[in-house]
XYZ file of N, CA and C in Angstrom:
444
model
N -0.495 -8.368 -1.581
C -1.279 -8.268 -1.015
C -1.946 -9.760 -0.555
N -2.393 -10.206 0.262
C -3.330 -11.773 -0.009
C -4.589 -11.284 -0.070
N -5.315 -12.182 0.087
C -6.709 -12.196 -0.294
C -7.592 -11.676 0.733
N -6.900 -12.396 2.005
C -8.144 -11.947 3.510
C -7.696 -10.544 3.760
N -6.205 -9.957 3.527
C -6.084 -8.545 3.415
C -6.997 -7.908 2.443
N -6.906 -8.328 1.670
C -7.676 -7.415 0.153
C -9.065 -7.057 0.871
N -9.229 -8.369 1.099
C -10.794 -8.436 0.923
C -11.302 -7.756 2.556
N -10.469 -7.306 3.536
C -10.785 -6.636 4.605
C -10.858 -5.265 4.323
N -9.694 -5.285 3.432
C -9.333 -3.577 3.157
C -11.020 -3.225 2.169
N -11.254 -3.989 1.275
C -12.412 -3.648 0.348
C -13.281 -3.305 1.187
N -13.592 -4.189 2.163
C -15.012 -4.476 2.962
C -14.879 -2.868 3.771
N -13.589 -2.448 4.449
C -13.918 -1.476 5.168
C -14.052 -0.213 4.413
N -13.377 0.134 3.231
C -13.989 0.948 1.906
C -14.929 1.006 1.744
N -16.022 -0.379 1.327
C -17.179 0.019 1.311
C -18.525 -0.094 2.253
N -17.764 -0.294 3.514
C -18.544 -0.313 4.479
C -19.939 -1.866 4.566
N -21.017 -1.471 5.078
C -21.856 -2.363 5.387
C -22.881 -2.266 4.130
N -22.835 -1.628 3.169
C -23.473 -1.778 2.074
C -23.962 -2.655 1.309
N -25.322 -2.749 1.050
C -25.744 -3.804 0.210
C -26.178 -3.741 -1.104
N -25.532 -4.459 -2.190
C -25.819 -3.875 -3.669
C -26.444 -4.961 -4.321
N -27.506 -4.668 -5.089
C -28.039 -5.771 -5.564
C -27.559 -5.867 -7.094
N -26.960 -6.867 -7.849
C -26.713 -7.128 -9.064
C -27.719 -5.963 -10.052
N -27.079 -5.485 -10.848
C -27.988 -4.260 -11.892
C -28.642 -5.294 -12.387
N -28.341 -6.115 -13.106
C -29.080 -7.198 -13.790
C -30.076 -7.579 -13.625
N -30.447 -7.603 -12.190
C -31.557 -8.155 -11.058
C -32.753 -7.211 -10.661
N -32.171 -5.919 -11.272
C -33.430 -4.703 -10.920
C -34.223 -4.649 -11.971
N -35.190 -4.347 -11.819
C -36.955 -4.656 -12.542
C -36.762 -3.020 -13.124
N -37.223 -3.263 -14.515
C -37.384 -1.989 -15.148
C -38.047 -0.406 -13.970
N -39.289 -1.567 -13.379
C -39.831 -0.480 -12.709
C -38.752 0.167 -11.469
N -37.705 -0.965 -10.869
C -36.935 -0.356 -10.255
C -36.095 0.771 -10.421
N -35.777 0.491 -11.666
C -34.557 1.348 -12.797
C -35.338 2.654 -12.508
N -36.300 2.846 -13.162
C -37.272 3.572 -13.570
C -37.283 4.631 -11.929
N -37.966 4.344 -10.952
C -37.955 4.693 -9.666
C -36.204 5.294 -8.942
N -35.270 4.522 -9.589
C -33.572 5.197 -9.095
C -33.491 6.303 -9.947
N -33.642 6.151 -11.386
C -33.556 7.417 -12.017
C -34.760 8.630 -11.568
N -35.913 8.140 -11.500
C -36.254 9.775 -10.484
C -35.820 10.018 -9.087
N -35.449 9.415 -8.573
C -35.181 9.903 -6.990
C -33.458 10.216 -7.847
N -32.565 9.978 -9.022
C -31.471 10.418 -8.693
C -31.265 12.185 -9.005
N -32.350 12.987 -8.611
C -31.932 14.329 -8.951
C -32.745 15.032 -7.910
N -33.137 13.791 -7.313
C -33.380 14.681 -5.943
C -32.722 15.153 -4.779
N -32.964 15.635 -3.803
C -31.646 15.939 -2.602
C -31.334 14.898 -2.047
N -32.155 13.648 -1.818
C -31.709 12.806 -1.696
C -30.058 12.410 -2.043
N -28.974 11.830 -0.635
C -27.706 12.275 -1.098
C -27.186 10.768 -2.062
N -28.174 9.476 -1.400
C -27.577 8.235 -2.164
C -28.377 8.331 -3.474
N -29.644 8.871 -3.262
C -30.279 8.731 -5.124
C -29.365 9.812 -6.082
N -28.948 10.938 -5.339
C -28.111 11.753 -6.344
C -27.132 10.589 -6.676
N -26.388 10.646 -6.126
C -25.134 9.295 -6.208
C -25.219 8.143 -7.552
N -26.603 7.705 -7.095
C -26.739 7.028 -8.041
C -27.147 7.475 -9.439
N -27.976 8.270 -9.290
C -28.125 9.551 -10.645
C -27.018 9.832 -11.411
N -26.200 10.230 -10.475
C -24.366 10.591 -10.773
C -23.506 9.524 -11.490
N -23.904 8.286 -10.827
C -23.193 7.019 -11.221
C -23.907 6.357 -13.095
N -24.840 6.419 -12.875
C -25.478 6.341 -14.197
C -25.084 7.381 -15.521
N -24.896 8.527 -15.092
C -24.541 9.472 -15.774
C -23.449 8.909 -16.305
N -21.975 8.895 -15.325
C -20.572 8.536 -15.502
C -20.559 7.050 -16.745
N -21.694 5.960 -15.998
C -21.946 4.910 -16.880
C -22.004 5.008 -18.670
N -23.029 6.267 -18.419
C -23.422 6.332 -19.924
C -22.627 7.021 -20.983
N -21.506 7.878 -20.049
C -20.481 8.580 -20.827
C -19.386 7.633 -21.249
N -18.986 7.156 -20.423
C -17.764 5.819 -20.392
C -18.446 4.536 -20.792
N -19.351 4.174 -21.225
C -20.083 2.682 -21.488
C -19.116 2.110 -21.671
N -17.888 1.708 -22.969
C -16.980 1.006 -23.434
C -15.795 0.612 -21.946
N -15.998 2.033 -21.287
C -14.728 1.286 -20.116
C -15.566 0.478 -18.712
N -16.724 0.584 -19.143
C -17.600 -0.064 -17.805
C -17.303 -1.619 -17.777
N -16.370 -2.151 -16.548
C -16.484 -3.578 -16.323
C -17.524 -4.220 -16.231
N -18.142 -5.344 -17.023
C -19.507 -6.166 -17.177
C -19.407 -7.276 -16.578
N -20.613 -7.482 -15.663
C -20.345 -8.421 -14.851
C -19.872 -8.474 -13.202
N -19.900 -9.432 -12.603
C -19.223 -9.778 -11.255
C -17.459 -9.021 -11.543
N -16.895 -8.326 -10.896
C -15.542 -8.092 -10.553
C -14.654 -9.287 -9.697
N -13.625 -9.403 -10.179
C -12.670 -10.502 -9.684
C -12.294 -10.000 -7.904
N -11.922 -11.440 -7.846
C -11.832 -11.067 -6.386
C -10.676 -9.925 -5.675
N -9.920 -9.290 -6.608
C -8.931 -8.401 -6.266
C -9.151 -7.601 -7.768
N -9.288 -6.181 -7.088
C -8.817 -5.355 -8.380
C -7.999 -4.337 -8.269
N -7.486 -4.283 -9.051
C -5.792 -3.486 -9.401
C -5.968 -1.618 -8.722
N -6.663 -1.106 -8.012
C -7.123 -0.044 -7.915
C -8.783 0.226 -7.234
N -8.492 0.888 -6.054
C -9.666 1.538 -5.391
C -9.643 3.062 -5.116
N -10.415 3.962 -5.418
C -10.275 5.354 -5.349
C -11.809 5.947 -5.044
N -11.363 6.302 -4.184
C -12.603 6.976 -3.172
C -12.973 8.587 -3.628
N -13.721 9.194 -3.799
C -13.595 10.482 -4.324
C -14.917 10.768 -4.063
N -15.002 12.236 -3.414
C -15.850 13.164 -3.118
C -16.035 14.295 -4.132
N -17.042 14.201 -4.297
C -17.640 15.548 -5.742
C -18.491 16.597 -5.224
N -18.075 17.594 -5.322
C -19.283 18.921 -5.508
C -19.966 19.252 -6.851
N -20.996 19.719 -6.836
C -21.545 19.748 -8.010
C -22.454 20.643 -8.043
N -22.369 21.761 -8.750
C -23.388 23.129 -8.382
C -24.563 22.940 -9.010
N -25.613 23.546 -9.231
C -26.833 23.526 -9.160
C -27.078 23.179 -10.895
N -26.217 23.942 -11.658
C -26.316 22.919 -12.843
C -26.093 21.857 -13.034
N -25.490 21.051 -12.665
C -24.587 20.027 -12.419
C -23.166 19.715 -12.643
N -22.587 21.195 -12.901
C -21.359 21.001 -13.303
C -20.278 21.002 -12.236
N -19.034 20.299 -12.141
C -18.400 19.761 -11.130
C -17.570 20.957 -10.633
N -17.729 21.405 -9.383
C -17.022 22.665 -8.850
C -15.831 21.669 -8.256
N -15.682 20.436 -7.801
C -14.468 20.182 -7.175
C -14.320 18.433 -6.936
N -13.421 17.786 -7.183
C -13.216 16.596 -6.989
C -12.270 16.416 -5.953
N -12.392 16.095 -4.746
C -11.618 15.556 -3.939
C -11.371 14.194 -3.442
N -10.302 13.796 -3.306
C -9.431 12.368 -2.940
C -9.811 12.479 -2.210
N -10.227 11.238 -1.760
C -10.659 10.588 -0.335
C -9.798 9.356 0.207
N -9.355 8.498 -0.433
C -8.701 7.387 -0.891
C -7.861 7.244 -2.504
N -6.617 7.046 -2.098
C -6.154 6.937 -3.313
C -5.075 5.697 -3.485
N -5.132 4.966 -4.433
C -4.061 3.771 -4.111
C -2.527 4.247 -4.201
N -1.637 3.850 -3.339
C -0.508 4.737 -3.731
C 0.257 3.659 -4.498
N 0.145 2.399 -4.814
C 0.894 2.016 -6.120
C 0.023 1.854 -7.867
N -0.708 2.794 -7.521
C -1.326 3.681 -8.575
C -1.809 4.916 -8.971
N -0.923 5.732 -8.946
C -1.380 7.470 -8.812
C -1.932 7.518 -9.983
N -1.376 7.100 -11.024
C -2.052 7.298 -12.575
C -4.016 7.185 -12.807
N -4.178 5.722 -11.671
C -5.675 5.777 -11.823
C -6.234 6.693 -11.065
N -6.067 6.776 -10.110
C -6.554 8.546 -9.276
C -6.519 9.775 -10.397
N -5.703 9.846 -11.388
C -5.450 11.134 -12.102
C -6.310 10.728 -13.000
N -6.935 9.542 -13.434
C -7.281 9.226 -14.769
C -8.892 9.353 -14.141
N -9.187 9.112 -12.889
C -10.507 9.057 -12.722
C -10.870 10.537 -12.142
N -9.860 11.538 -11.682
C -10.153 13.031 -11.463
C -10.540 13.401 -13.363
N -9.780 13.026 -14.213
C -9.955 13.640 -14.903
C -11.445 13.088 -16.129
N -11.593 11.813 -15.830
C -12.832 11.365 -16.025
C -14.301 12.081 -15.411
N -14.148 12.374 -14.163
C -15.386 13.389 -13.243
C -15.491 14.470 -14.159
N -14.213 15.591 -14.378
C -14.416 16.439 -14.884
C -14.853 16.565 -16.270
N -14.422 15.235 -17.090
C -14.845 15.860 -18.563
C -16.309 15.036 -18.981
N -16.806 14.241 -17.575
C -18.186 13.836 -18.020
C -19.263 15.247 -17.397
N -18.610 16.364 -16.992
C -19.343 17.117 -16.276
C -20.159 17.759 -17.789
N -21.597 18.303 -17.498
C -22.255 18.389 -16.590
C -23.272 17.165 -16.111
N -23.077 17.046 -14.760
C -24.190 15.803 -14.174
C -25.501 16.165 -14.319
N -26.191 14.893 -14.052
C -27.361 16.194 -13.647
C -27.518 16.713 -12.256
N -28.776 18.127 -12.998
C -28.583 18.759 -11.751
C -29.609 18.450 -10.452
N -28.767 19.072 -9.425
C -29.871 18.430 -8.261
C -31.114 19.408 -8.594
N -32.028 18.599 -7.595
C -33.318 18.709 -7.868
C -33.645 20.057 -6.768
N -33.020 19.714 -5.322
C -33.090 20.856 -4.058
C -32.472 21.468 -3.863
N -31.295 21.557 -4.354
C -30.354 22.380 -3.671
C -29.470 23.285 -4.931
N -28.524 24.555 -3.953
C -27.707 24.963 -5.292
C -26.704 24.481 -5.942
N -26.174 23.515 -4.761
C -25.044 22.150 -4.910
C -25.214 21.149 -4.516
N -24.855 20.107 -4.489
C -24.640 19.132 -3.898
C -23.236 18.329 -3.702
N -23.026 17.631 -2.827
C -21.786 16.459 -2.539
C -22.074 15.246 -2.605
N -21.444 14.543 -3.124
C -21.699 12.911 -3.159
C -20.196 12.216 -3.141
N -20.290 11.111 -2.488
C -19.060 10.696 -2.433
C -19.007 9.112 -3.171
N -17.920 8.800 -4.443
C -18.137 7.563 -4.981
C -17.220 6.464 -4.749
N -17.271 5.240 -4.941
C -15.775 4.461 -4.930
C -15.975 3.966 -6.367
N -14.375 4.132 -6.919
C -14.070 3.525 -8.054
C -13.529 2.332 -7.957
N -14.035 1.308 -8.623
C -13.204 0.058 -8.764
C -12.667 -0.159 -9.759
N -11.171 -0.430 -9.868
C -10.754 -0.213 -11.364
C -9.856 -1.575 -11.542
N -10.158 -2.391 -12.628
C -9.318 -3.708 -12.785
C -8.106 -3.196 -13.914
N -7.001 -3.928 -13.838
C -5.764 -3.949 -14.455
C -5.786 -3.616 -16.138
N -7.547 -3.735 -16.491
C -7.174 -3.208 -17.889
C -7.522 -1.723 -18.045
N -8.014 -1.415 -16.927
C -8.438 0.191 -16.740
C -10.269 0.294 -16.627
N -10.855 -0.838 -17.064
C -11.941 -1.128 -16.655
C -12.620 -0.650 -15.405
N -13.715 -0.374 -15.254
C -14.117 0.044 -13.715
C -15.792 0.040 -13.813
N -16.192 -0.096 -12.047
C -16.971 -0.334 -11.822
C -17.366 0.574 -10.708
N -18.805 1.357 -10.927
C -18.811 2.146 -9.562
C -19.633 1.331 -8.748
N -19.367 1.590 -6.922
C -19.972 0.977 -6.070
C -21.644 1.371 -6.430
N -22.044 2.486 -6.408
C -23.547 2.400 -6.384
C -24.247 1.563 -7.112
N -23.566 1.335 -8.402
C -23.493 0.177 -9.545
C -23.163 -1.239 -9.698
N -22.705 -1.053 -8.727
C -21.438 -2.352 -8.897
C -22.177 -3.631 -9.247
N -21.736 -4.799 -9.688
C -22.637 -5.991 -10.178
C -22.225 -6.990 -8.993
N -20.995 -6.794 -7.939
C -20.740 -7.531 -6.986
C -18.931 -7.865 -7.664
N -18.581 -8.836 -6.527
C -17.286 -9.596 -6.783
C -17.415 -10.913 -6.584
N -16.745 -11.851 -7.450
C -16.518 -13.082 -7.518
C -16.096 -13.705 -6.537
């Protein structure tokens, strides 16, 4: 796949979201995002869930900006109950060339359970994009540092 096609594909998956580098966030901004992470706000919960995954799998996080092409992109829709326990992980997009990555992502989500409890709902559902490099390290779109 050439660079142009890969860029178009990544743009289609990620939409038009603007992401600031994690290193550029101030302590106050991080505290604000953590406070909203448990709210009923879908994006806020997604951010809190991503922070939970990063804390759980710290050695496996890709540090810095991702290369222009990543090995695999997996999009999953996750439902957690009132206690933050994972009820369901539904794969929205899976890389056909790397089905092992999809299975690994699903296992990691279940193993990271329980997630933070949603504050205002009996359960919540959020969608996350996993960007995985050839070594298996990853970033989540909610907390990505961008691409080179």
